[in-house]
CSV table of C-alpha atoms in Angstrom, one decimal:
chain,number,residue,atom,x,y,z
Z,1,MET,CA,-130.9,-90.1,77.7
Z,2,PRO,CA,-129.5,-89.1,74.3
Z,3,GLN,CA,-129.0,-85.4,74.0
Z,4,GLY,CA,-129.5,-85.1,70.2
Z,5,LEU,CA,-127.3,-83.2,67.7
Z,6,PRO,CA,-125.8,-79.9,68.8
Z,7,VAL,CA,-127.8,-76.9,67.6
Z,8,SER,CA,-124.5,-75.3,66.6
Z,9,ASP,CA,-124.4,-77.7,63.6
Z,10,VAL,CA,-127.2,-75.5,62.2
Z,11,VAL,CA,-126.8,-72.1,63.9
Z,12,GLU,CA,-123.4,-71.1,65.1
Z,13,VAL,CA,-123.2,-68.0,67.3
Z,14,ASP,CA,-119.9,-66.4,68.5
Z,15,ILE,CA,-119.8,-63.6,71.0
Z,16,LEU,CA,-117.1,-61.0,70.2
Z,17,MET,CA,-116.2,-58.6,73.0
Z,18,ALA,CA,-115.1,-55.2,71.8
Z,19,PRO,CA,-111.8,-54.0,73.5
Z,20,ARG,CA,-112.1,-51.4,76.2
Z,21,ALA,CA,-111.2,-48.0,74.9
Z,22,ALA,CA,-108.1,-46.2,76.1
Z,23,GLN,CA,-108.7,-43.8,79.0
Z,24,MET,CA,-108.1,-40.1,79.0
Z,25,ARG,CA,-105.4,-38.6,81.2
Z,26,ASN,CA,-106.5,-37.0,84.4
Z,27,PHE,CA,-106.0,-33.2,84.2
Z,28,GLY,CA,-107.1,-32.7,87.7
Z,29,SER,CA,-104.3,-34.5,89.6
Z,30,LEU,CA,-101.6,-32.8,91.6
Z,31,LEU,CA,-98.3,-34.4,92.8
Z,32,VAL,CA,-97.0,-33.0,96.1
Z,33,LEU,CA,-93.3,-33.8,96.4
Z,34,GLY,CA,-91.7,-33.8,99.8
Z,35,SER,CA,-88.9,-35.3,101.8
Z,36,SER,CA,-90.7,-36.7,104.8
Z,37,ASP,CA,-89.9,-40.3,105.4
Z,38,VAL,CA,-93.5,-41.5,105.7
Z,39,ILE,CA,-93.4,-43.0,102.2
Z,40,SER,CA,-90.5,-45.4,101.8
Z,41,PRO,CA,-88.1,-45.4,98.9
Z,42,LEU,CA,-89.7,-48.7,97.9
Z,43,GLU,CA,-93.1,-47.1,97.5
Z,44,ARG,CA,-92.2,-43.6,96.4
Z,45,MET,CA,-95.7,-42.4,95.7
Z,46,ARG,CA,-99.2,-42.7,97.2
Z,47,THR,CA,-102.6,-41.8,95.9
Z,48,TYR,CA,-105.2,-39.9,97.9
Z,49,THR,CA,-108.7,-38.6,97.4
Z,50,SER,CA,-109.2,-36.7,100.6
Z,51,PHE,CA,-107.3,-34.5,103.0
Z,52,ASP,CA,-108.1,-36.7,106.0
Z,53,ALA,CA,-106.2,-39.6,104.4
Z,54,VAL,CA,-103.1,-37.5,103.9
Z,55,GLU,CA,-103.3,-36.2,107.5
Z,56,ALA,CA,-103.7,-39.7,108.8
Z,57,ASP,CA,-100.5,-40.8,107.1
Z,58,PHE,CA,-98.3,-37.7,107.7
Z,59,GLY,CA,-99.7,-36.0,110.8
Z,60,THR,CA,-100.9,-32.4,111.0
Z,61,GLU,CA,-97.5,-30.6,110.8
Z,62,ALA,CA,-95.7,-32.2,107.8
Z,63,PRO,CA,-95.1,-30.0,104.8
Z,64,GLU,CA,-97.0,-32.6,102.6
Z,65,THR,CA,-100.0,-32.2,104.9
Z,66,GLN,CA,-99.9,-28.4,104.7
Z,67,ALA,CA,-99.8,-28.5,100.9
Z,68,ALA,CA,-102.6,-31.0,100.8
Z,69,GLN,CA,-104.7,-28.9,103.1
Z,70,ARG,CA,-104.5,-25.8,100.8
Z,71,TYR,CA,-105.3,-28.0,97.8
Z,72,TYR,CA,-108.3,-29.6,99.3
Z,73,SER,CA,-109.6,-26.4,100.9
Z,74,GLN,CA,-110.6,-25.1,97.5
Z,75,SER,CA,-114.2,-24.8,96.5
Z,76,PRO,CA,-115.3,-26.7,94.5
Z,77,GLN,CA,-112.9,-29.3,95.9
Z,78,PRO,CA,-110.5,-31.2,93.7
Z,79,LYS,CA,-110.4,-35.0,94.0
Z,80,ASP,CA,-107.1,-36.5,93.1
Z,81,LEU,CA,-103.8,-36.0,94.9
Z,82,TYR,CA,-100.5,-37.8,94.8
Z,83,VAL,CA,-97.8,-37.5,97.4
Z,84,GLY,CA,-94.3,-38.4,96.4
Z,85,ARG,CA,-91.1,-39.1,98.4
Z,86,TRP,CA,-88.0,-37.1,97.5
Z,87,VAL,CA,-84.9,-38.9,98.9
Z,88,LYS,CA,-83.3,-35.6,99.9
Z,89,ASP,CA,-81.1,-37.3,102.4
Z,90,ALA,CA,-79.7,-40.8,102.1
Z,91,ALA,CA,-82.4,-43.4,102.8
Z,92,ALA,CA,-82.2,-46.6,104.8
Z,93,GLY,CA,-82.8,-50.1,103.5
Z,94,GLU,CA,-85.9,-51.7,104.7
Z,95,LEU,CA,-88.1,-54.8,104.8
Z,96,GLN,CA,-91.9,-54.2,104.4
Z,97,GLY,CA,-93.8,-57.2,105.7
Z,98,GLY,CA,-96.8,-58.7,104.0
Z,99,ILE,CA,-100.2,-57.4,104.9
Z,100,LEU,CA,-101.8,-59.1,107.9
Z,101,THR,CA,-105.6,-59.7,107.8
Z,102,GLN,CA,-107.7,-58.9,110.8
Z,103,THR,CA,-107.7,-62.5,111.8
Z,104,GLN,CA,-103.9,-62.6,111.5
Z,105,GLN,CA,-103.7,-59.5,113.7
Z,106,ASP,CA,-105.4,-61.2,116.6
Z,107,MET,CA,-103.3,-60.6,119.6
Z,108,ALA,CA,-104.0,-64.1,120.9
Z,109,LEU,CA,-101.7,-65.4,118.2
Z,110,PHE,CA,-98.9,-63.3,119.5
Z,111,THR,CA,-99.3,-63.5,123.3
Z,112,ALA,CA,-99.0,-67.2,123.0
Z,113,VAL,CA,-95.4,-66.8,121.8
Z,114,THR,CA,-92.8,-67.1,124.6
Z,115,ASP,CA,-89.9,-68.5,122.6
Z,116,GLY,CA,-90.0,-66.5,119.3
Z,117,SER,CA,-87.1,-66.7,116.9
Z,118,MET,CA,-86.0,-66.0,113.3
Z,119,LYS,CA,-83.1,-65.1,111.2
Z,120,ILE,CA,-82.7,-61.8,109.3
Z,121,THR,CA,-79.7,-60.1,107.6
Z,122,ILE,CA,-79.1,-56.4,108.4
Z,123,ASP,CA,-76.5,-54.6,106.3
Z,124,GLY,CA,-74.9,-57.9,105.2
Z,125,THR,CA,-74.7,-59.4,108.7
Z,126,LEU,CA,-76.9,-62.3,109.6
Z,127,LYS,CA,-78.8,-61.8,112.9
Z,128,THR,CA,-80.4,-64.7,114.8
Z,129,ILE,CA,-83.2,-63.7,117.2
Z,130,THR,CA,-84.2,-66.1,120.0
Z,131,GLY,CA,-86.1,-66.1,123.2
Z,132,VAL,CA,-88.7,-63.4,122.2
Z,133,THR,CA,-91.8,-63.3,124.3
Z,134,PHE,CA,-95.0,-61.4,123.6
Z,135,ALA,CA,-97.0,-62.7,126.6
Z,136,ALA,CA,-97.2,-59.3,128.3
Z,137,GLU,CA,-98.1,-57.3,125.1
Z,138,SER,CA,-101.5,-55.7,124.5
Z,139,ASN,CA,-101.0,-54.5,120.9
Z,140,LEU,CA,-98.9,-55.0,117.8
Z,141,ASN,CA,-96.8,-51.9,118.6
Z,142,GLY,CA,-95.5,-53.8,121.6
Z,143,VAL,CA,-94.8,-56.9,119.5
Z,144,ALA,CA,-92.7,-54.7,117.2
Z,145,ALA,CA,-90.8,-53.2,120.2
Z,146,ARG,CA,-89.9,-56.7,121.6
Z,147,VAL,CA,-88.4,-57.7,118.3
Z,148,ALA,CA,-86.6,-54.4,118.0
Z,149,ASP,CA,-85.0,-55.1,121.4
Z,150,LYS,CA,-83.2,-58.0,119.8
Z,151,LEU,CA,-82.1,-56.0,116.7
Z,152,PRO,CA,-79.9,-53.1,117.8
Z,153,THR,CA,-78.9,-52.3,114.2
Z,154,ALA,CA,-82.5,-51.9,113.0
Z,155,THR,CA,-85.8,-50.4,113.9
Z,156,VAL,CA,-89.0,-52.5,113.9
Z,157,VAL,CA,-92.5,-50.8,113.8
Z,158,TRP,CA,-96.1,-51.8,113.3
Z,159,ASP,CA,-97.6,-49.8,110.4
Z,160,ALA,CA,-101.3,-49.8,111.4
Z,161,SER,CA,-102.5,-47.9,108.4
Z,162,ALA,CA,-101.0,-50.5,106.0
Z,163,GLY,CA,-101.4,-53.5,108.4
Z,164,ARG,CA,-97.8,-54.7,108.3
Z,165,PHE,CA,-94.6,-54.8,110.2
Z,166,VAL,CA,-91.6,-52.8,108.8
Z,167,VAL,CA,-87.9,-53.5,109.6
Z,168,THR,CA,-85.6,-50.6,108.8
Z,169,SER,CA,-81.8,-50.5,109.0
Z,170,LYS,CA,-80.2,-47.8,111.2
Z,171,THR,CA,-77.7,-47.1,108.4
Z,172,THR,CA,-78.4,-45.2,105.2
Z,173,GLY,CA,-77.1,-45.2,101.6
Z,174,ALA,CA,-76.5,-47.8,99.0
Z,175,THR,CA,-75.0,-50.4,101.4
Z,176,SER,CA,-77.9,-50.2,103.8
Z,177,ALA,CA,-80.1,-53.3,103.4
Z,178,VAL,CA,-82.6,-55.6,105.2
Z,179,SER,CA,-83.1,-59.2,103.9
Z,180,PHE,CA,-86.3,-61.3,104.0
Z,181,ALA,CA,-86.6,-63.1,107.3
Z,182,GLN,CA,-86.4,-66.9,107.7
Z,183,ALA,CA,-87.2,-69.5,110.3
Z,184,ASN,CA,-84.7,-70.5,112.9
Z,185,THR,CA,-83.9,-74.1,113.7
Z,186,SER,CA,-85.7,-73.8,117.0
Z,187,GLY,CA,-88.4,-71.7,118.7
Z,188,THR,CA,-91.7,-70.3,117.4
Z,189,ASP,CA,-91.1,-68.9,113.9
Z,190,LEU,CA,-91.6,-65.1,114.0
Z,191,SER,CA,-90.8,-64.7,110.2
Z,192,ALA,CA,-94.1,-66.3,109.2
Z,193,LEU,CA,-96.1,-65.0,112.1
Z,194,MET,CA,-95.1,-61.4,111.3
Z,195,HIS,CA,-95.3,-62.0,107.5
Z,196,LEU,CA,-91.6,-61.0,107.0
Z,197,THR,CA,-90.9,-63.7,104.4
Z,198,GLN,CA,-91.1,-63.4,100.6
Z,199,ASP,CA,-93.7,-66.1,100.5
Z,200,ASP,CA,-95.9,-64.0,102.7
Z,201,GLY,CA,-95.7,-61.0,100.4
Z,202,ALA,CA,-92.9,-59.1,102.1
Z,203,LYS,CA,-90.8,-56.7,100.0
Z,204,THR,CA,-87.3,-55.4,100.4
Z,205,ALA,CA,-85.8,-52.1,99.3
Z,206,ALA,CA,-82.1,-51.3,99.4
Z,207,GLY,CA,-81.0,-48.0,100.8
Z,208,LEU,CA,-80.5,-45.1,98.5
Z,209,PRO,CA,-78.0,-42.3,98.3
Z,210,ALA,CA,-79.3,-38.7,98.4
Z,211,GLU,CA,-80.8,-37.7,95.1
Z,212,SER,CA,-81.1,-34.3,93.5
Z,213,LEU,CA,-84.5,-32.7,93.1
Z,214,THR,CA,-84.5,-32.9,89.4
Z,215,ASP,CA,-83.5,-36.6,89.5
Z,216,CYS,CA,-86.5,-37.2,91.8
Z,217,VAL,CA,-88.9,-35.3,89.5
Z,218,ALA,CA,-87.6,-37.3,86.5
Z,219,LEU,CA,-88.1,-40.5,88.4
Z,220,MET,CA,-91.6,-39.5,89.4
Z,221,ALA,CA,-92.4,-38.9,85.8
Z,222,GLU,CA,-91.2,-42.3,84.8
Z,223,PHE,CA,-93.0,-43.8,87.9
Z,224,SER,CA,-96.4,-42.6,86.9
Z,225,ALA,CA,-98.1,-40.7,84.0
Z,226,LYS,CA,-101.2,-40.2,86.1
Z,227,TRP,CA,-100.2,-36.9,87.7
Z,228,TYR,CA,-100.4,-33.6,85.8
Z,229,GLY,CA,-99.5,-30.9,88.2
Z,230,LEU,CA,-96.4,-30.7,90.5
Z,231,THR,CA,-95.7,-28.7,93.6
Z,232,LEU,CA,-93.0,-28.9,96.2
Z,233,ALA,CA,-93.5,-29.4,100.0
Z,234,ASP,CA,-90.1,-28.7,101.3
Z,235,SER,CA,-88.8,-25.5,102.8
Z,236,GLY,CA,-85.2,-26.2,101.9
Z,237,VAL,CA,-85.4,-26.1,98.2
Z,238,GLN,CA,-82.7,-23.9,96.7
Z,239,LEU,CA,-83.6,-21.4,94.0
Z,240,ALA,CA,-81.4,-23.1,91.4
Z,241,ASP,CA,-83.1,-26.4,92.0
Z,242,ALA,CA,-86.5,-24.9,91.6
Z,243,VAL,CA,-85.5,-23.3,88.3
Z,244,ALA,CA,-84.0,-26.6,87.2
Z,245,VAL,CA,-87.3,-28.4,88.0
Z,246,ALA,CA,-89.3,-25.8,86.0
Z,247,LYS,CA,-87.0,-26.3,83.0
Z,248,LEU,CA,-87.4,-30.1,83.3
Z,249,ILE,CA,-91.2,-29.9,83.4
Z,250,GLU,CA,-91.1,-27.6,80.3
Z,251,ALA,CA,-89.4,-30.4,78.3
Z,252,GLN,CA,-91.3,-33.4,79.6
Z,253,SER,CA,-93.8,-35.5,77.7
Z,254,PRO,CA,-96.6,-36.1,78.4
Z,255,SER,CA,-97.4,-32.5,79.3
Z,256,ARG,CA,-97.4,-31.3,82.9
Z,257,ILE,CA,-97.3,-28.1,84.8
Z,258,PHE,CA,-95.3,-26.9,87.8
Z,259,GLY,CA,-96.5,-24.6,90.5
Z,260,TYR,CA,-94.1,-22.8,92.9
Z,261,THR,CA,-94.8,-20.5,95.8
Z,262,VAL,CA,-92.6,-17.4,95.9
Z,263,GLN,CA,-91.8,-16.0,99.4
Z,264,ASP,CA,-89.0,-13.7,98.4
Z,265,GLY,CA,-90.1,-10.2,99.1
Z,266,ASN,CA,-87.8,-9.0,96.3
Z,267,ALA,CA,-90.4,-10.3,93.8
Z,268,THR,CA,-92.5,-7.2,94.6
Z,269,ASP,CA,-89.5,-4.9,93.8
Z,270,PRO,CA,-89.7,-3.6,90.2
Z,271,GLN,CA,-85.9,-3.3,90.2
Z,272,SER,CA,-85.1,-6.9,91.2
Z,273,ASP,CA,-84.3,-9.3,88.5
Z,274,GLY,CA,-82.6,-12.0,90.7
Z,275,ASP,CA,-85.6,-13.3,92.5
Z,276,ILE,CA,-87.1,-16.6,91.3
Z,277,ALA,CA,-90.3,-15.0,89.9
Z,278,ALA,CA,-88.1,-12.8,87.7
Z,279,GLN,CA,-85.9,-15.6,86.6
Z,280,LEU,CA,-88.7,-18.0,85.7
Z,281,SER,CA,-90.4,-15.2,83.8
Z,282,ALA,CA,-87.2,-14.3,82.0
Z,283,ALA,CA,-86.8,-17.9,81.0
Z,284,ASN,CA,-90.2,-17.6,79.2
Z,285,LEU,CA,-91.5,-20.9,80.7
Z,286,GLY,CA,-95.0,-21.8,79.6
Z,287,ARG,CA,-95.5,-24.8,81.9
Z,288,THR,CA,-94.6,-23.2,85.3
Z,289,LEU,CA,-96.7,-20.8,87.4
Z,290,THR,CA,-95.6,-18.9,90.4
Z,291,GLN,CA,-97.6,-17.3,93.2
Z,292,TYR,CA,-96.3,-14.8,95.6
Z,293,SER,CA,-97.2,-15.1,99.3
Z,294,GLY,CA,-95.4,-13.4,102.1
Z,295,SER,CA,-97.0,-15.6,104.8
Z,296,ASP,CA,-97.9,-19.0,103.3
Z,297,PRO,CA,-95.3,-21.4,101.7
Z,298,TYR,CA,-98.1,-23.5,100.2
Z,299,ALA,CA,-100.2,-20.9,98.4
Z,300,ALA,CA,-99.6,-22.4,94.9
Z,301,PRO,CA,-101.3,-25.7,95.7
Z,302,SER,CA,-104.5,-23.7,96.5
Z,303,LEU,CA,-104.4,-22.0,93.1
Z,304,MET,CA,-103.8,-25.3,91.3
Z,305,GLY,CA,-106.6,-27.0,93.3
Z,306,ARG,CA,-109.0,-24.4,91.9
Z,307,ALA,CA,-107.8,-25.0,88.4
Z,308,PHE,CA,-107.9,-28.8,88.8
Z,309,SER,CA,-111.6,-28.8,89.8
Z,310,VAL,CA,-112.6,-28.1,86.2
Z,311,ASN,CA,-114.5,-31.0,84.5
Z,312,PHE,CA,-113.8,-30.7,80.8
Z,313,ASN,CA,-116.5,-33.2,80.0
Z,314,GLY,CA,-119.2,-30.8,81.3
Z,315,ASN,CA,-121.1,-27.9,79.7
Z,316,ASN,CA,-119.7,-24.4,80.2
Z,317,THR,CA,-117.3,-25.6,82.9
Z,318,THR,CA,-114.0,-23.9,82.0
Z,319,ILE,CA,-112.9,-20.9,84.1
Z,320,THR,CA,-110.4,-18.2,84.4
Z,321,LEU,CA,-108.3,-18.1,87.6
Z,322,LYS,CA,-108.5,-14.4,88.0
Z,323,PHE,CA,-111.2,-13.3,90.5
Z,324,LYS,CA,-111.1,-16.7,92.2
Z,325,GLN,CA,-110.6,-17.2,95.9
Z,326,GLU,CA,-108.1,-19.1,98.0
Z,327,PRO,CA,-109.7,-20.4,101.2
Z,328,GLY,CA,-107.2,-20.6,104.0
Z,329,ILE,CA,-104.7,-18.3,102.3
Z,330,THR,CA,-104.1,-14.9,103.8
Z,331,ALA,CA,-104.6,-12.2,101.1
Z,332,GLU,CA,-101.7,-9.8,100.5
Z,333,PHE,CA,-101.9,-6.0,101.0
Z,334,LEU,CA,-99.8,-4.6,98.2
Z,335,THR,CA,-99.1,-1.1,96.9
Z,336,SER,CA,-99.9,-0.5,93.2
Z,337,THR,CA,-96.1,-0.5,92.5
Z,338,GLN,CA,-95.7,-3.9,94.1
Z,339,ALA,CA,-98.7,-5.3,92.3
Z,340,LYS,CA,-97.3,-4.0,89.0
Z,341,ALA,CA,-93.9,-5.6,89.7
Z,342,LEU,CA,-95.5,-9.0,90.2
Z,343,LYS,CA,-97.6,-8.5,87.1
Z,344,ALA,CA,-94.5,-7.6,85.1
Z,345,LYS,CA,-92.9,-10.9,86.3
Z,346,ASN,CA,-96.0,-12.9,85.5
Z,347,CYS,CA,-96.3,-13.8,89.1
Z,348,ASN,CA,-99.7,-14.5,90.5
Z,349,VAL,CA,-100.9,-13.2,93.9
Z,350,PHE,CA,-104.0,-13.5,96.1
Z,351,VAL,CA,-104.5,-9.8,96.9
Z,352,ASN,CA,-106.8,-7.5,98.8
Z,353,TYR,CA,-108.8,-4.7,97.0
Z,354,ASN,CA,-110.1,-1.6,98.7
Z,355,ASN,CA,-113.7,-2.8,98.4
Z,356,ASP,CA,-113.3,-5.6,101.0
Z,357,THR,CA,-112.7,-8.3,98.5
Z,358,ALA,CA,-109.6,-10.4,97.7
Z,359,ILE,CA,-108.9,-12.2,94.4
Z,360,ILE,CA,-106.3,-14.2,92.5
Z,361,GLN,CA,-104.6,-12.1,89.9
Z,362,GLU,CA,-103.7,-12.5,87.0
Z,363,GLY,CA,-103.9,-16.3,86.6
Z,364,VAL,CA,-100.9,-16.6,84.2
Z,365,MET,CA,-98.0,-18.9,83.6
Z,366,CYS,CA,-94.5,-17.6,83.8
Z,367,ASN,CA,-94.4,-16.7,80.1
Z,368,GLY,CA,-97.7,-14.7,80.3
Z,369,ASP,CA,-100.0,-17.4,78.9
Z,370,PHE,CA,-103.2,-17.7,80.9
Z,371,ILE,CA,-103.3,-20.8,83.1
Z,372,ASP,CA,-106.8,-21.8,82.0
Z,373,GLU,CA,-105.7,-21.8,78.4
Z,374,ARG,CA,-102.6,-23.9,79.0
Z,375,HIS,CA,-104.6,-26.3,81.1
Z,376,GLY,CA,-107.4,-26.5,78.6
Z,377,LEU,CA,-105.2,-26.9,75.5
Z,378,ASP,CA,-103.3,-29.8,77.3
Z,379,TRP,CA,-106.7,-31.4,77.9
Z,380,LEU,CA,-107.7,-30.8,74.2
Z,381,GLN,CA,-104.5,-32.3,72.9
Z,382,ASN,CA,-105.1,-35.5,74.9
Z,383,PHE,CA,-108.8,-35.6,74.2
Z,384,LEU,CA,-108.2,-35.4,70.4
Z,385,GLN,CA,-105.4,-38.0,70.6
Z,386,THR,CA,-107.3,-40.5,72.7
Z,387,ASN,CA,-110.5,-40.3,70.7
Z,388,LEU,CA,-108.7,-40.8,67.4
Z,389,TYR,CA,-106.7,-43.6,68.8
Z,390,ASN,CA,-109.8,-45.3,70.1
Z,391,LEU,CA,-111.4,-45.0,66.6
Z,392,PHE,CA,-108.5,-47.2,65.3
Z,393,TYR,CA,-108.3,-49.4,68.4
Z,394,THR,CA,-112.0,-50.3,68.7
Z,395,SER,CA,-112.9,-50.5,65.0
Z,396,THR,CA,-113.8,-54.1,64.1
Z,397,THR,CA,-112.8,-53.5,60.5
Z,398,LYS,CA,-110.1,-51.4,58.9
Z,399,ILE,CA,-110.4,-47.7,58.1
Z,400,PRO,CA,-109.7,-47.6,54.4
Z,401,GLN,CA,-107.3,-45.1,52.8
Z,402,THR,CA,-110.2,-43.6,50.8
Z,403,ASP,CA,-112.2,-40.4,51.0
Z,404,ALA,CA,-114.8,-42.3,53.0
Z,405,GLY,CA,-112.1,-43.3,55.5
Z,406,ASN,CA,-111.0,-39.7,55.7
Z,407,THR,CA,-114.6,-38.7,56.5
Z,408,ARG,CA,-114.6,-41.1,59.5
Z,409,LEU,CA,-111.4,-39.5,60.8
Z,410,LEU,CA,-112.6,-36.0,60.2
Z,411,ALA,CA,-115.9,-36.7,62.0
Z,412,ASN,CA,-114.1,-38.1,65.0
Z,413,VAL,CA,-112.0,-34.9,65.3
Z,414,GLU,CA,-115.0,-32.7,64.9
Z,415,ALA,CA,-116.8,-34.6,67.7
Z,416,SER,CA,-113.8,-33.9,70.0
Z,417,MET,CA,-113.8,-30.2,69.0
Z,418,ASP,CA,-117.6,-30.0,69.7
Z,419,GLN,CA,-116.8,-30.9,73.4
Z,420,ALA,CA,-114.2,-28.1,73.5
Z,421,VAL,CA,-117.0,-25.7,72.4
Z,422,ASP,CA,-119.4,-27.2,74.9
Z,423,ASN,CA,-117.2,-26.8,77.9
Z,424,GLY,CA,-116.3,-23.2,76.9
Z,425,LEU,CA,-112.7,-23.6,75.9
Z,426,ILE,CA,-113.3,-22.5,72.3
Z,427,ALA,CA,-116.0,-20.4,70.8
Z,428,PRO,CA,-117.2,-18.8,67.5
Z,429,GLY,CA,-115.1,-15.9,66.3
Z,430,VAL,CA,-113.2,-14.4,63.4
Z,431,TRP,CA,-110.2,-16.4,62.2
Z,432,ASN,CA,-107.0,-14.2,62.2
Z,433,GLY,CA,-104.5,-17.0,61.4
Z,434,GLY,CA,-103.2,-18.1,58.1
Z,435,PRO,CA,-105.2,-19.9,55.4
Z,436,ILE,CA,-106.2,-23.5,55.9
Z,437,GLY,CA,-108.1,-25.4,53.3
Z,438,HIS,CA,-111.0,-23.2,52.3
Z,439,LEU,CA,-110.6,-21.0,55.4
Z,440,SER,CA,-109.1,-17.6,54.9
Z,441,PRO,CA,-108.0,-14.8,57.3
Z,442,GLY,CA,-111.1,-12.8,58.3
Z,443,ASP,CA,-113.5,-15.7,57.8
Z,444,MET,CA,-116.0,-16.4,60.6
Z,445,LEU,CA,-115.5,-19.7,62.5
Z,446,THR,CA,-119.2,-20.2,63.1
Z,447,LYS,CA,-118.7,-23.4,65.1
Z,448,GLY,CA,-115.6,-22.1,66.9
Z,449,TYR,CA,-113.4,-24.4,64.8
Z,450,TYR,CA,-112.7,-25.7,61.3
Z,451,VAL,CA,-111.3,-29.1,60.3
Z,452,TRP,CA,-109.7,-29.7,57.0
Z,453,MET,CA,-108.5,-32.9,55.2
Z,454,ASP,CA,-107.4,-32.8,51.6
Z,455,ALA,CA,-108.6,-35.4,49.1
Z,456,ILE,CA,-107.0,-38.8,49.3
Z,457,ASP,CA,-105.8,-38.6,45.7
Z,458,THR,CA,-103.4,-35.7,46.7
Z,459,GLN,CA,-101.5,-38.0,49.1
Z,460,ALA,CA,-97.9,-38.9,48.3
Z,461,GLN,CA,-97.4,-42.5,47.3
Z,462,SER,CA,-94.8,-43.0,50.0
Z,463,ASP,CA,-97.3,-41.9,52.7
Z,464,ARG,CA,-99.9,-44.2,51.3
Z,465,GLU,CA,-97.6,-47.1,51.3
Z,466,ALA,CA,-96.7,-46.3,54.9
Z,467,ARG,CA,-100.5,-46.4,55.6
Z,468,LYS,CA,-100.5,-42.8,56.9
Z,469,ALA,CA,-103.7,-40.7,56.9
Z,470,VAL,CA,-103.9,-37.4,55.0
Z,471,PRO,CA,-102.9,-34.6,57.5
Z,472,ILE,CA,-105.8,-33.4,59.6
Z,473,GLN,CA,-105.6,-29.6,60.2
Z,474,VAL,CA,-107.7,-27.8,62.8
Z,475,ALA,CA,-108.3,-24.1,63.2
Z,476,CYS,CA,-110.0,-23.0,66.4
Z,477,LYS,CA,-110.7,-19.8,68.3
Z,478,LEU,CA,-110.1,-19.7,72.1
Z,479,ALA,CA,-113.1,-18.3,74.0
Z,480,GLY,CA,-110.8,-16.3,76.2
Z,481,ALA,CA,-112.2,-14.4,79.3
Z,482,VAL,CA,-112.8,-10.8,80.2
Z,483,HIS,CA,-110.4,-9.6,82.9
Z,484,PHE,CA,-110.8,-5.8,82.5
Z,485,ALA,CA,-113.5,-3.3,81.5
Z,486,ASP,CA,-113.7,0.4,80.7
Z,487,VAL,CA,-116.9,2.3,81.3
Z,488,LEU,CA,-117.2,5.8,79.8
Z,489,VAL,CA,-120.0,7.9,81.3
Z,490,ASN,CA,-121.0,11.0,79.4
Z,491,VAL,CA,-122.9,13.5,81.4
Z,492,VAL,CA,-124.8,16.6,80.2
Z,493,ARG,CA,-126.8,19.3,82.0
């Protein structure tokens, strides 16, 4: 039957989807960097949300597992962890097979093979495998072993956690390589059955020469912007390398922090200036924190785990690290002289007091800034930046270069600052900085902050033609935290 004229001739309706706003950075994410070969050079980094997942991949004794255990033992527990691979020693080339589904892992598919064959190139030499039988095998580990029997220049394993076969050259360095597999002219094709072809999703990675620690950290920064904190899980890190990493983190953008566990007893000696705590403090580094521990090489991840549990989007959620606990870390017994030496070097410590308590003190970066303020201000910078960007990005019309447009920008910044007040990072107080707009030294910041934008008619013509906004200036007062108290008791008779 005739449908009639379309209604759109009279009423036209278009649905316009607004773009998704840009996401905030995660300021509760730690990267543990170690040299265990569990993570291949092809992968370089894995994401975790629980200690059990790290332990399943690395086992119970790996340095990466030990660092993750301290991190996840904190209360409240942090959520996000990354583990990265440092190619400390030259790495082998490898072929990671495509992922096999549960159906494709059915052993019946493999035990039926009695004449398996394929071609694969190891370190530039073509290898032809023939006559492989899986008839007697009961699991995929056995399948991998039978293929390995035919490849003396490589190892072949079944990675149960990933659900794939991995072929690795027995040589290392830049010339070490494993190609994609391909079918042979006869026999049952193992390349497709084991998903070792490019069409089946396999991936190859050439071997790598040994890399310096700083080169690895720089690569990890390029690899992902999602991690904020960094700590090392390797007992063989040289002092000079740790200092170099600290200086690299200091200069990186976006902002990050580095946590290092100091085990050199000289750090507790007031006369020592050669230990790493003294060196990092002397370098006045504001993005590195140290923690002394005579017994635990992974104490710093515990401290960072407590800091990274803060939710800046909540109410009254910011903390100071002093007085906090470190579950699983043995508290130090120090003399007053030793404690003062660590304090002078801005080195944190989990220490026993004579009232049967143990606390973290002092909760500072190597330059003496408090960790909670460095962490909070990094969050605030990104929060302001992301919110203002999203105002431009999600606006369906332009923001004009007028006083009305200025007001929209100013209101956006004020909304961000309100959250900094709400979570406890900043608070009302007397402004003791220089004059800004109508704000003068000695004035009360009743809201905890003051935002100023000059009138649009004061803007330089060149800035207007470049479509720049009038500069937005913010004055704010950190809430701080009480770490010490004096009580004077006056007694009369």
